[in-house]
CSV table of C-alpha atoms and ligand atoms in Angstrom, one decimal:
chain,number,residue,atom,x,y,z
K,219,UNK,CA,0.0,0.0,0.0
K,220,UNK,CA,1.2,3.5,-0.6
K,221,UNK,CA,1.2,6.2,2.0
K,222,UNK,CA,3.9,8.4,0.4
K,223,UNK,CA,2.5,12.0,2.2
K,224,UNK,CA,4.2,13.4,-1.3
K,225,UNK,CA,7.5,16.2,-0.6
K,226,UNK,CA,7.0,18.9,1.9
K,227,UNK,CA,9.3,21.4,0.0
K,228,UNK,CA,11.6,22.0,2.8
K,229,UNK,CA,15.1,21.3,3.8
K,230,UNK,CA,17.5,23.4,0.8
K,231,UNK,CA,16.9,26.6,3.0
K,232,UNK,CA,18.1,24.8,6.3
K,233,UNK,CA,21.2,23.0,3.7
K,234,UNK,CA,22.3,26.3,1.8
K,235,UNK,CA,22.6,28.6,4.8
K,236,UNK,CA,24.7,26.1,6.9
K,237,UNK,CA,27.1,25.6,3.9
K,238,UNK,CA,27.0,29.1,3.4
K,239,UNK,CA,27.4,29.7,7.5
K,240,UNK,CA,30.2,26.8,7.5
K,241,UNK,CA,32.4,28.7,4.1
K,242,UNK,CA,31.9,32.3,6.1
K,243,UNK,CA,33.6,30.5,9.2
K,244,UNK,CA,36.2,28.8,7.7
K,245,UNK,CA,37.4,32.1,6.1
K,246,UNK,CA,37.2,34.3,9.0
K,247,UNK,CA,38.0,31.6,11.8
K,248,UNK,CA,41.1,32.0,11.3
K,249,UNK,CA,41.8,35.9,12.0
K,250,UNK,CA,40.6,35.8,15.6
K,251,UNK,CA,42.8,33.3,16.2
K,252,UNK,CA,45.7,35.2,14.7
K,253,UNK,CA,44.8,38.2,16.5
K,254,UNK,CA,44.9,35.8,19.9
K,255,UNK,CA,48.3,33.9,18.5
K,256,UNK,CA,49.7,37.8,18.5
K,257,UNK,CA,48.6,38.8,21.8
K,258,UNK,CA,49.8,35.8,23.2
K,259,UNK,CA,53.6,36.2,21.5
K,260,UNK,CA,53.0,39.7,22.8
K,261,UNK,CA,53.2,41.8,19.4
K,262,UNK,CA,50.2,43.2,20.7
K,263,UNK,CA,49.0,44.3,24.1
K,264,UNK,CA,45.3,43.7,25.2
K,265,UNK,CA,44.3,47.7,24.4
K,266,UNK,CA,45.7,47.5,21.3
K,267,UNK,CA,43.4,44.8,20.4
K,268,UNK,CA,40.5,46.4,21.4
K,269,UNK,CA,42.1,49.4,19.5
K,270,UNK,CA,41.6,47.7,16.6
K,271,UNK,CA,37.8,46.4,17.2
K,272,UNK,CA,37.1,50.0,16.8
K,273,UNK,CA,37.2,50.4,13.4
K,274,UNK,CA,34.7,49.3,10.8
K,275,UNK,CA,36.0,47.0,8.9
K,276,UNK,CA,37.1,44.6,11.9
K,277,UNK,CA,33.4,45.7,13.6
K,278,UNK,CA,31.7,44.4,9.8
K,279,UNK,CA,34.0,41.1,10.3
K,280,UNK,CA,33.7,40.5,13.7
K,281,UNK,CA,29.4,41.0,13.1
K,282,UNK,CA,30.1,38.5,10.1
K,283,UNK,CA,31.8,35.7,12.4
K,284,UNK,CA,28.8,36.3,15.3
K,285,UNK,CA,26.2,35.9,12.1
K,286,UNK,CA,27.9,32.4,10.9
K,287,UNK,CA,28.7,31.5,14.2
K,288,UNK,CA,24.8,32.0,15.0
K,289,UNK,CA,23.4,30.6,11.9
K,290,UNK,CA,26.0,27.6,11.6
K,291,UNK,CA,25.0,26.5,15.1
K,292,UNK,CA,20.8,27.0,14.9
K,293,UNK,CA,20.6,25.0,11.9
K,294,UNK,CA,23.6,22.5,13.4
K,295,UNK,CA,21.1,22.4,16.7
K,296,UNK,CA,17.6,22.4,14.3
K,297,UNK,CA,19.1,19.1,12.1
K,298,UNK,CA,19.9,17.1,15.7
K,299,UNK,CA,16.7,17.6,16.8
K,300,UNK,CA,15.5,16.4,13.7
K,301,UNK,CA,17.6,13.5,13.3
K,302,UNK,CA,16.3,12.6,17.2
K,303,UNK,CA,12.9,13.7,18.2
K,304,UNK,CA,11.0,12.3,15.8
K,305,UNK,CA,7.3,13.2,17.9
K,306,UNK,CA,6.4,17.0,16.4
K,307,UNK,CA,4.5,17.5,19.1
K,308,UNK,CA,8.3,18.0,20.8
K,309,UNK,CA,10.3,18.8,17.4
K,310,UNK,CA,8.7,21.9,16.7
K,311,UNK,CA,8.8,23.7,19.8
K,312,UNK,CA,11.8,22.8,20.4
K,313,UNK,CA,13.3,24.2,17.3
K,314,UNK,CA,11.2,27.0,18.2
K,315,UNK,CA,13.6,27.4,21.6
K,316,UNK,CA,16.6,26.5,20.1
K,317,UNK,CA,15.9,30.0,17.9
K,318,UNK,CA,15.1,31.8,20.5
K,319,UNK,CA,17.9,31.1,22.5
K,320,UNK,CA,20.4,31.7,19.2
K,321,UNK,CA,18.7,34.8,18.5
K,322,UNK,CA,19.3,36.4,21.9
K,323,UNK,CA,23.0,35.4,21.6
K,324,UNK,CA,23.5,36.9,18.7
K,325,UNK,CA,21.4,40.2,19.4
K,326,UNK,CA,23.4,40.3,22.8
K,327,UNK,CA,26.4,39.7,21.2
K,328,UNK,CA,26.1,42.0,18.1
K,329,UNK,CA,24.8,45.0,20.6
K,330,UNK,CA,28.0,44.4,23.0
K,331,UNK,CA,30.5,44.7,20.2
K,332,UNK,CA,28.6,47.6,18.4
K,333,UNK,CA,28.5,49.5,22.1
K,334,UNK,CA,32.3,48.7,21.8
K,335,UNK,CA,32.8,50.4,18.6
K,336,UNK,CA,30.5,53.2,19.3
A,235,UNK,CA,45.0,-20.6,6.5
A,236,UNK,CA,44.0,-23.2,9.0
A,237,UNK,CA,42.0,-26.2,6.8
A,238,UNK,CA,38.9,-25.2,9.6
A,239,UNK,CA,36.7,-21.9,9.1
A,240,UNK,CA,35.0,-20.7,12.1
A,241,UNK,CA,31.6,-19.2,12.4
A,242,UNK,CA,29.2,-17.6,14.8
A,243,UNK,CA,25.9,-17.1,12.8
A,244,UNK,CA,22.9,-15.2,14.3
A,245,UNK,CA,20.0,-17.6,14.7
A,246,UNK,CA,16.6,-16.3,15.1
A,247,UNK,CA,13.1,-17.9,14.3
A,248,UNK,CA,10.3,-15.3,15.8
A,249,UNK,CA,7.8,-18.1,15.7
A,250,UNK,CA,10.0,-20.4,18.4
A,251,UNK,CA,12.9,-18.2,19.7
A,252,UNK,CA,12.2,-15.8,22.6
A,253,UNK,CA,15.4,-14.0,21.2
A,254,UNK,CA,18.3,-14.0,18.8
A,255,UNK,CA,21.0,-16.1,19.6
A,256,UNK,CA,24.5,-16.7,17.9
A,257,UNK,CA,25.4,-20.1,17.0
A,258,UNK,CA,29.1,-21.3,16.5
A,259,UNK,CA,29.5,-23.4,13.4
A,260,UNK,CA,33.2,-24.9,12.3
A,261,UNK,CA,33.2,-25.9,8.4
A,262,UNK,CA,35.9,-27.7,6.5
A,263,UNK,CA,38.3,-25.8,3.8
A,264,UNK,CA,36.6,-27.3,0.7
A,265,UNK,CA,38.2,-25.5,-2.2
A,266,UNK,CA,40.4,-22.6,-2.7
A,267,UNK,CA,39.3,-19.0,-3.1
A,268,UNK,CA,36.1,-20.2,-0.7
A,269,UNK,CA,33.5,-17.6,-0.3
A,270,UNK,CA,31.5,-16.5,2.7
A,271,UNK,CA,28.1,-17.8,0.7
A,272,UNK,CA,30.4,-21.4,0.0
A,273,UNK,CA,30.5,-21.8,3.5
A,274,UNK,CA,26.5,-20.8,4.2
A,275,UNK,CA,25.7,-23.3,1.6
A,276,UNK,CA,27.9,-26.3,3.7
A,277,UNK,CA,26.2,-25.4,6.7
A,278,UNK,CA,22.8,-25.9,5.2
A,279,UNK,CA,23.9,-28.4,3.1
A,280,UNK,CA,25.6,-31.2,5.5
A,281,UNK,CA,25.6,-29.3,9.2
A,282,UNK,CA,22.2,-27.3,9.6
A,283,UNK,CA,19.4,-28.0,6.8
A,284,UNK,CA,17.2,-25.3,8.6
A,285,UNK,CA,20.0,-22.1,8.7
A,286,UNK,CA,17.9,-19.8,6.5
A,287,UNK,CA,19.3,-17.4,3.9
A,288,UNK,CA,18.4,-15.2,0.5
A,289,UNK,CA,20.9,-16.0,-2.1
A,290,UNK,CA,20.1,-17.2,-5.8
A,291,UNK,CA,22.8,-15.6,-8.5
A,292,UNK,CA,25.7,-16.4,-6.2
A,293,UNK,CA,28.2,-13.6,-8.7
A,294,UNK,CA,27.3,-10.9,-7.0
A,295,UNK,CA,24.8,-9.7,-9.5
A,296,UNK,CA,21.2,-10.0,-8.0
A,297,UNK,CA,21.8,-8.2,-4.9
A,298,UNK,CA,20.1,-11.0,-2.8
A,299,UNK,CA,22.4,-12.0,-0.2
A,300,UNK,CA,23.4,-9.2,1.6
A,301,UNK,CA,24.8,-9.4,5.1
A,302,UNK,CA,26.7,-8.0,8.0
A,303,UNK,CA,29.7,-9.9,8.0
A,304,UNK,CA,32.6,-8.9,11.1
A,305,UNK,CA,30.1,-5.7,11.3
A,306,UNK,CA,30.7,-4.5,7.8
A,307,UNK,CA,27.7,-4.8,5.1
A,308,UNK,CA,28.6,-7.0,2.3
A,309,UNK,CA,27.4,-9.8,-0.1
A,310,UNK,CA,27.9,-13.1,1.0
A,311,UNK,CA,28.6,-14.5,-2.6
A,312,UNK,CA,31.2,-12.3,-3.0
A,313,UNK,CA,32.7,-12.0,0.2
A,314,UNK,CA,36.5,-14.1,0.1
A,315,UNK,CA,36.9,-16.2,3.0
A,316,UNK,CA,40.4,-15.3,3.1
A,317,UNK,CA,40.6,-12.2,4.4
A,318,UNK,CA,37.6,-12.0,7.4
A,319,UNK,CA,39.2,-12.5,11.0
A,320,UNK,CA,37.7,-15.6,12.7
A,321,UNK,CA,35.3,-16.5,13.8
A,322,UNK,CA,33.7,-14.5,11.2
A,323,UNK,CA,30.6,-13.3,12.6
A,324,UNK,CA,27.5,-13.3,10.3
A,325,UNK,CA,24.4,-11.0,11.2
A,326,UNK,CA,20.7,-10.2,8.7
A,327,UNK,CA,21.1,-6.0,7.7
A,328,UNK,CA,21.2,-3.8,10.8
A,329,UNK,CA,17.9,-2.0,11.5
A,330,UNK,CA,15.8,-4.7,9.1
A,331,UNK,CA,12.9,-6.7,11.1
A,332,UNK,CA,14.2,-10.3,10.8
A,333,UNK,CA,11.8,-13.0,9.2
A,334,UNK,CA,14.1,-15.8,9.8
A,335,UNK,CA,18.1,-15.9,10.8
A,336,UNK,CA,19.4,-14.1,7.9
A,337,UNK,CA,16.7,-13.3,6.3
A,338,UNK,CA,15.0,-9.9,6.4
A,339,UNK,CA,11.9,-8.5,5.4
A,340,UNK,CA,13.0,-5.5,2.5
A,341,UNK,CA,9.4,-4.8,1.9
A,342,UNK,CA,9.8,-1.2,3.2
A,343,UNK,CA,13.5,-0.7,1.4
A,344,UNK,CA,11.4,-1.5,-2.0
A,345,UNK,CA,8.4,0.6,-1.0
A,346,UNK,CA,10.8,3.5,-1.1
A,347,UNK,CA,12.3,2.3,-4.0
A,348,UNK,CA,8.8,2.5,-5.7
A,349,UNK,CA,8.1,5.9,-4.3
A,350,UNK,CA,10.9,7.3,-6.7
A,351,UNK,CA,9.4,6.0,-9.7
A,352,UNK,CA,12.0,4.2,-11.3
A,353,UNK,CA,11.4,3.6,-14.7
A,354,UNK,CA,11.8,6.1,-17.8
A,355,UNK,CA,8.9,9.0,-18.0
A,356,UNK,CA,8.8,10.9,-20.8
A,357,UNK,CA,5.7,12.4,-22.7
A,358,UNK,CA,6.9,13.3,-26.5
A,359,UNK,CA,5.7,10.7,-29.0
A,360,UNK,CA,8.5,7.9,-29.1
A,361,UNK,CA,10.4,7.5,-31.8
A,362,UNK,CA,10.1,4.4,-34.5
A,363,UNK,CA,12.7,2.5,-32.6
A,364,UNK,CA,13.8,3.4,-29.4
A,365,UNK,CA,14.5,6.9,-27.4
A,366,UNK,CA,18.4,7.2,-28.4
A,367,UNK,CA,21.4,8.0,-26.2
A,368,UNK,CA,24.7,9.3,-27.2
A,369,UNK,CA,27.6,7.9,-25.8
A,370,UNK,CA,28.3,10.5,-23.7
A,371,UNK,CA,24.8,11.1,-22.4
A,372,UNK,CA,25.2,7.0,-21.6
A,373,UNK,CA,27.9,7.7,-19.9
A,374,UNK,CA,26.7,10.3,-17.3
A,375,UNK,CA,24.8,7.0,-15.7
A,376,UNK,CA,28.2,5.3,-15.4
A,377,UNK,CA,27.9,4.8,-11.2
A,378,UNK,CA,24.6,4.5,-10.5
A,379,UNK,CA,23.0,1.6,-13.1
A,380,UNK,CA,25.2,-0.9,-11.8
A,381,UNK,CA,23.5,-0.8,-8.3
A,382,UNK,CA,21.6,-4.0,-7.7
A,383,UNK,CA,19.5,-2.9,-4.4
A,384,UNK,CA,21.3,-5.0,-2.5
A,385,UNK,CA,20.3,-2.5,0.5
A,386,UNK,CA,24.0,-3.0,1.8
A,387,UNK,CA,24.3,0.8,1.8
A,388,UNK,CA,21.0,1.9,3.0
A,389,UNK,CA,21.0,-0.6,5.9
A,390,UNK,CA,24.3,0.8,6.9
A,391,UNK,CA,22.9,4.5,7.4
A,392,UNK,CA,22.4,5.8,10.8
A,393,UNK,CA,20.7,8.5,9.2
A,394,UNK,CA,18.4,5.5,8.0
A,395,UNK,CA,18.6,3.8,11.1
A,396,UNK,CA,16.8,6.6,12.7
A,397,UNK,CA,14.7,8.0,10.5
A,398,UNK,CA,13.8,5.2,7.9
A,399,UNK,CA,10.6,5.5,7.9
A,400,UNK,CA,10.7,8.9,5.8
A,401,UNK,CA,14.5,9.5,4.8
A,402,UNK,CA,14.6,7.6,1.4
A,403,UNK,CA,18.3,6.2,2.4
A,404,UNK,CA,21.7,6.1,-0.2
A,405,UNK,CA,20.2,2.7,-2.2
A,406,UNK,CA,17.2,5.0,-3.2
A,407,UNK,CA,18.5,8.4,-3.9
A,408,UNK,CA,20.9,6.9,-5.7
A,409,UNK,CA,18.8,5.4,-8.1
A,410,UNK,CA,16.8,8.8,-8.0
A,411,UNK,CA,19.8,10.7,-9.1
A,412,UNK,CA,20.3,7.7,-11.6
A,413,UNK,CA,16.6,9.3,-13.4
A,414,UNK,CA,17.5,12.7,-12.8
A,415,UNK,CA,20.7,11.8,-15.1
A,416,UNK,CA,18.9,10.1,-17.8
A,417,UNK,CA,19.0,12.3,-21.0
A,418,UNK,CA,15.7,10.5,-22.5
A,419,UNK,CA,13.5,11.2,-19.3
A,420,UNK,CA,11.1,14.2,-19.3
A,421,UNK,CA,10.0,14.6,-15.9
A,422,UNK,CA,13.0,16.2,-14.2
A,423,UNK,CA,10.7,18.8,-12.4
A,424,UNK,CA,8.3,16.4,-10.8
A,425,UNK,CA,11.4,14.1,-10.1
A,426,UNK,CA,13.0,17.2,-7.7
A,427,UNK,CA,9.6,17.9,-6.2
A,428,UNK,CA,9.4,14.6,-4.9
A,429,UNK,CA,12.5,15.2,-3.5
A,430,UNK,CA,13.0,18.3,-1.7
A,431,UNK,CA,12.0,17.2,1.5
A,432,UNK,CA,13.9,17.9,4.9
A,433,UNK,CA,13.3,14.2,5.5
A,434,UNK,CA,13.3,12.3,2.2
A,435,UNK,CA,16.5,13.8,1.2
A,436,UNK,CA,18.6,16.3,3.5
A,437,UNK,CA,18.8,13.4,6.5
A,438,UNK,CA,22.0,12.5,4.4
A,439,UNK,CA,24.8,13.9,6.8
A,440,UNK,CA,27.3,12.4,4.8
A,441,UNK,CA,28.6,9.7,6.9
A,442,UNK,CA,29.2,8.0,4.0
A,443,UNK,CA,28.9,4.7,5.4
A,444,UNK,CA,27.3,3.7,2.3
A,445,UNK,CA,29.9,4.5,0.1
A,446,UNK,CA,32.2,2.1,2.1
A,447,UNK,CA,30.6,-0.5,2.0
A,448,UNK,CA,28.7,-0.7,-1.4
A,449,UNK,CA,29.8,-4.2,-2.8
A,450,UNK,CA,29.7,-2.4,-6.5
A,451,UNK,CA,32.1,0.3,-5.4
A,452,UNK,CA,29.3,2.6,-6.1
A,453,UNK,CA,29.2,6.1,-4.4
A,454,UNK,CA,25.6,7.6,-2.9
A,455,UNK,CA,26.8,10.2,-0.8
A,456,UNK,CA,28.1,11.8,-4.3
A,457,UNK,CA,24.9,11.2,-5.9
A,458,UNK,CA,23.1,12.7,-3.1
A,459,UNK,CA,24.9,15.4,-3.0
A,460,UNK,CA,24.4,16.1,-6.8
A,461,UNK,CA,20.4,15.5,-6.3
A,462,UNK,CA,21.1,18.8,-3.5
A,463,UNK,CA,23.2,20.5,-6.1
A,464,UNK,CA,20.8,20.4,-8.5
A,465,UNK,CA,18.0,21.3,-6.2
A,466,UNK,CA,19.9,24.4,-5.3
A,467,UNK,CA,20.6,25.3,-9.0
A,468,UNK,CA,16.6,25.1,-9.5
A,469,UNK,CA,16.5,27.2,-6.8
A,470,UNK,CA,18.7,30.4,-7.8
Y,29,LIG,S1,24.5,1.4,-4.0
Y,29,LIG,FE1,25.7,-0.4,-3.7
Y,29,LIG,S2,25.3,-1.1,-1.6
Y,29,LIG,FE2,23.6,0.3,-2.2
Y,29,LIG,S3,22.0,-1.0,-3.0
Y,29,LIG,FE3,23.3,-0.4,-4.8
Y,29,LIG,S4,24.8,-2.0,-5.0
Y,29,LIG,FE4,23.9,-2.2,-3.0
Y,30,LIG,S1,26.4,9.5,3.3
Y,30,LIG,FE1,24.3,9.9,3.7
Y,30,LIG,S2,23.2,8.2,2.8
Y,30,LIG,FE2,25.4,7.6,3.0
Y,30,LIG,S3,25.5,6.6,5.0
Y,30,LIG,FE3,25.9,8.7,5.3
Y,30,LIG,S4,24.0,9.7,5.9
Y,30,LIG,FE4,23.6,7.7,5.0
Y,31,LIG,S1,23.7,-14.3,-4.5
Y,31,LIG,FE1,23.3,-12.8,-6.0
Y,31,LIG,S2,24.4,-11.1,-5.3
Y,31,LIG,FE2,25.0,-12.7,-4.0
């Protein structure tokens, strides 16, 4: 007998943003790191590197890391709880937390280093 | 190699058995270049007439007799005694309801299969003889005809392990891509709607647990990947 319920026209959304989120972190994973590496073989001192969080274009890549960082780890969080609560009932409000809890990071986040740089 | 093979088969008859068991079996060297399904076949044939297994080609070719053998999926008939560390332990396909021993019931694994629609759809009026290929457009199906459902791959997906029930599983997709690829068929759209589903599709994680152990050295994860790819193309 076939029950096939048919496609729910879901899923590329969830698939292309965490590539996307997991590309933007790769390339911009490394320069905190580097900045850390430089601090720690003391080339810079700690208010020099909040010196340079100041300006704009380490503010727009710093808000670009937070972004990925945010939207790599929702969707990361979403697909578990897909792969391992299969009753809705749970799923969905759970995803539903999992997104509020990621957006408040990120908002939090985002308005602590933009206080920063203002 | 000792002239002794040793076995521990899972034995497990739902109508008698309160559980599975393993029995130890210990089978003579008969020939060289002895195969996993030689030695099934002397068990049932001189040791144990009521061991049950599928098996009927015995070359690897109808996709009957696949097993976990030492905890990797594999065909039985092409499986060389030689190199399996004894006693080589013989289990049905993970995650498969067992009718009998080794035997396990694929009625949901085809189901799927069906869902996909495997066979050529196309609408324009066919031609005298037959819808033609060229070589090259034969060729893009190089990797994916030469699966024979054995259900080694699929059975071997956690991602199918836990959501079987709607994730379509490597053995499947791969045969969808397989239609997606075909020059002569017309119903490419309908083909991706079936498929862009969060479950159907996008449980792949690419474990690629199928890929290792696909006795036809064919790849799923790729062609999953390429059924996403070409969703995402439709897409932008
Ligand atoms: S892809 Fe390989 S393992 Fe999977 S069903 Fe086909 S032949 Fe068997
Ligand atoms: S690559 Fe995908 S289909 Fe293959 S075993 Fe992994 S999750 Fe399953
Ligand atoms: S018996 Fe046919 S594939 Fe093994």
């Amino acid at each position: 007998m076939n029950k096939d319920r048919g496609a729910a026209h879901n899923g590329l959304t969830d698939w292309y943003w965490q590539r996307l989120s997991a590309v933007m972190l790769l390339v911009l994973i490394p320069l905190p790191f580097a900045l850390l590496c430089a601090v720690y073989m003391g080339v810079l001192d700690q208010f020099e590197l909040l010196e340079i969080f100041s300006h704009f274009v380490p503010l727009l890549l710093h808000t670009l890391l937070v972004f990925a960082i945010i939207v790599h780890a929702y969707f990361g969080l979403k697909l578990i709880i897909e792969d391992y609560v299969p009753a809705a009932l749970m799923r969905v409000p759970l995803t539903g937390v999992i997104l509020l809890i990621m957006g408040t990071i990120g908002i939090w986040w985002l308005a602590l280093i933009w206080a920063w740089g203002g | 190699m000792s002239n002794i093979i040793k076995l521990e088969i899972y034995r497990y008859d739902p109508e008698k058995d309160a559980e599975p068991s393993m029995q130890a079996f210990e089978v003579p060297v008969t020939k060289a270049g002895m195969k996993l399904l030689d030695v099934l076949n002397y068990i049932k044939w001189h040791i144990d007439g009521t061991l049950t297994y599928r098996k009927s080609c015995g070359e690897g070719v109808c996709g009957s007799d696949g097993l976990n053998i030492n905890g990797v999926n594999g065909l039985a008939c092409i499986t060389p005694i030689a190199g399996l560390k004894q006693p080589i332990k013989v289990r049905p396909l993970p995650s498969m309801n067992v009718i009998r021993d080794l035997v396990v019931d694929m009625e949901h694994f085809f189901d799927q299969y069906r869902s996909i629609k495997p066979w050529l759809q196309a609408d324009s009026p066919l031609p005298e003889h037959e819808r033609l290929q060229s070589p090259e457009e034969r060729a893009e199906l190089d990797g994916s005809y030469e699966c024979i459902m054995c259900g080694c791959c699929t059975t071997s997906c956690p991602s199918w392990w836990w959501n079987g029930d709607r994730f379509l599983g490597p053995a499947t997709l791969l045969q969808a891509d397989r239609w997606l690829k075909d020059s002569r068929d017309e119903k490419i759209g309908e083909r991706l709607d079936q498929l862009e589903d969060a479950f159907k599709l996008y449980r792949c994680h690419q474990i690629m647990n199928c890929m290792d152990c696909c006795p036809k050295e064919l790849n799923p994860t790729k062609a999953i990947d390429h059924i996403k790819r070409t969703l995402l193309i439709r897409k932008s």
